[in-house]
mmCIF file of C-alpha atoms in Angstrom:
data_model
loop_
_atom_site.group_PDB
_atom_site.id
_atom_site.type_symbol
_atom_site.label_atom_id
_atom_site.label_comp_id
_atom_site.label_asym_id
_atom_site.label_seq_id
_atom_site.Cartn_x
_atom_site.Cartn_y
_atom_site.Cartn_z
ATOM 1 C CA MET A 1 135.679 -141.631 -6.086
ATOM 2 C CA ASN A 2 138.663 -142.126 -8.297
ATOM 3 C CA ILE A 3 140.997 -145.104 -8.237
ATOM 4 C CA ARG A 4 143.921 -143.223 -6.709
ATOM 5 C CA ALA A 5 141.864 -142.125 -3.676
ATOM 6 C CA SER A 6 140.574 -145.664 -3.256
ATOM 7 C CA LYS A 7 144.107 -147.102 -3.303
ATOM 8 C CA LEU A 8 145.315 -144.467 -0.869
ATOM 9 C CA ARG A 9 142.455 -145.237 1.505
ATOM 10 C CA ARG A 10 143.262 -148.969 1.378
ATOM 11 C CA ILE A 11 146.937 -148.326 2.089
ATOM 12 C CA ILE A 12 146.090 -146.084 5.031
ATOM 13 C CA PHE A 13 143.587 -148.601 6.398
ATOM 14 C CA ARG A 14 146.043 -151.506 6.148
ATOM 15 C CA THR A 15 148.804 -149.486 7.779
ATOM 16 C CA LEU A 16 146.551 -148.431 10.646
ATOM 17 C CA LEU A 17 145.361 -152.001 11.075
ATOM 18 C CA CYS A 18 148.963 -153.232 11.347
ATOM 19 C CA PHE A 19 149.742 -150.557 13.916
ATOM 20 C CA PHE A 20 146.608 -151.472 15.870
ATOM 21 C CA VAL A 21 147.505 -155.173 15.932
ATOM 22 C CA CYS A 22 151.048 -154.340 17.071
ATOM 23 C CA LEU A 23 149.709 -152.053 19.795
ATOM 24 C CA VAL A 24 147.302 -154.716 21.042
ATOM 25 C CA ALA A 25 150.118 -157.288 21.019
ATOM 26 C CA ILE A 26 152.263 -155.000 23.170
ATOM 27 C CA LEU A 27 149.515 -153.998 25.603
ATOM 28 C CA ILE A 28 147.721 -157.316 26.084
ATOM 29 C CA PRO A 29 149.759 -160.181 27.491
ATOM 30 C CA GLY A 30 149.009 -163.481 25.822
ATOM 31 C CA PHE A 31 147.778 -161.884 22.614
ATOM 32 C CA HIS A 32 150.163 -164.141 20.709
ATOM 33 C CA ARG A 33 148.083 -167.099 21.855
ATOM 34 C CA VAL A 34 144.916 -165.575 20.432
ATOM 35 C CA MET A 35 146.666 -164.916 17.136
ATOM 36 C CA ALA A 36 148.063 -168.461 17.097
ATOM 37 C CA LEU A 37 144.596 -169.847 17.680
ATOM 38 C CA LEU A 38 143.028 -167.756 14.944
ATOM 39 C CA GLY A 39 145.889 -168.467 12.567
ATOM 40 C CA SER A 40 145.944 -172.218 13.006
ATOM 41 C CA PHE A 41 142.197 -172.589 12.771
ATOM 42 C CA SER A 42 141.515 -170.066 10.031
ATOM 43 C CA CYS A 43 144.537 -170.708 7.856
ATOM 44 C CA PHE A 44 143.869 -174.384 7.241
ATOM 45 C CA THR A 45 140.133 -173.850 6.925
ATOM 46 C CA ILE A 46 140.293 -170.987 4.444
ATOM 47 C CA SER A 47 143.322 -171.962 2.388
ATOM 48 C CA ALA A 48 143.114 -175.756 2.297
ATOM 49 C CA ILE A 49 139.973 -177.439 3.607
ATOM 50 C CA PHE A 50 137.364 -175.126 2.072
ATOM 51 C CA PRO A 51 138.828 -175.119 -1.475
ATOM 52 C CA ILE A 52 139.212 -178.905 -1.492
ATOM 53 C CA ILE A 53 135.632 -179.403 -0.289
ATOM 54 C CA CYS A 54 134.452 -177.007 -3.014
ATOM 55 C CA HIS A 55 136.464 -178.976 -5.581
ATOM 56 C CA ILE A 56 134.791 -182.193 -4.447
ATOM 57 C CA LYS A 57 131.324 -180.620 -4.540
ATOM 58 C CA LEU A 58 131.770 -178.963 -7.918
ATOM 59 C CA PHE A 59 133.566 -181.736 -9.771
ATOM 60 C CA GLY A 60 132.742 -184.808 -7.693
ATOM 61 C CA ASN A 61 130.940 -186.673 -10.463
ATOM 62 C CA ARG A 62 133.830 -186.026 -12.904
ATOM 63 C CA LEU A 63 136.694 -186.947 -10.580
ATOM 64 C CA SER A 64 138.399 -190.294 -10.802
ATOM 65 C CA PRO A 65 138.441 -192.478 -7.694
ATOM 66 C CA ALA A 66 142.142 -191.670 -7.238
ATOM 67 C CA GLN A 67 141.429 -187.929 -7.336
ATOM 68 C CA LYS A 68 138.586 -188.264 -4.837
ATOM 69 C CA THR A 69 140.798 -190.325 -2.561
ATOM 70 C CA LEU A 70 143.569 -187.719 -2.747
ATOM 71 C CA ASP A 71 141.096 -184.895 -2.055
ATOM 72 C CA TRP A 72 139.626 -186.659 0.973
ATOM 73 C CA PHE A 73 143.107 -187.567 2.226
ATOM 74 C CA LEU A 74 144.107 -183.894 2.022
ATOM 75 C CA VAL A 75 140.921 -182.800 3.817
ATOM 76 C CA ILE A 76 141.597 -185.267 6.638
ATOM 77 C CA LEU A 77 145.284 -184.308 6.836
ATOM 78 C CA CYS A 78 144.516 -180.583 6.917
ATOM 79 C CA THR A 79 141.826 -181.131 9.547
ATOM 80 C CA ILE A 80 144.304 -183.018 11.733
ATOM 81 C CA LEU A 81 146.888 -180.260 11.279
ATOM 82 C CA ALA A 82 144.313 -177.552 12.084
ATOM 83 C CA ILE A 83 143.290 -179.374 15.260
ATOM 84 C CA THR A 84 146.938 -179.910 16.223
ATOM 85 C CA GLY A 85 147.739 -176.222 15.719
ATOM 86 C CA THR A 86 144.669 -175.166 17.665
ATOM 87 C CA VAL A 87 145.512 -177.454 20.590
ATOM 88 C CA TRP A 88 149.157 -176.375 20.427
ATOM 89 C CA SER A 89 148.123 -172.737 20.884
ATOM 90 C CA PHE A 90 146.447 -173.647 24.199
ATOM 91 C CA LEU A 91 149.381 -175.599 25.664
ATOM 92 C CA PRO A 92 151.140 -173.948 28.609
ATOM 93 C CA GLU A 93 154.439 -172.270 27.783
ATOM 94 C CA GLU A 94 156.278 -174.375 30.373
ATOM 95 C CA LEU A 95 155.303 -177.503 28.483
ATOM 96 C CA LEU A 96 156.435 -176.043 25.158
ATOM 97 C CA GLN A 97 159.861 -174.988 26.426
ATOM 98 C CA GLN A 98 160.883 -178.457 27.566
#
């Protein structure tokens, strides 16, 4: 398979996936809550917590105490924010509109 066909297939797949997500969001009430839950949990885990933990594991013996403290502070902060976002996605809408 050549590169052009591969790129075209990826573009078509991504477009269809976007249409599918939009269709599900229109047809299923409360789908925004599921997306908020997945986004708040996954976003912090994948983009912040996991890379920092990997940094600590890979370079832990070479990091200064200040760097380790900063890394652990960021892990704790991101964990708190992930939990807050996850809980926030479960709160009733009446409570959020006040």
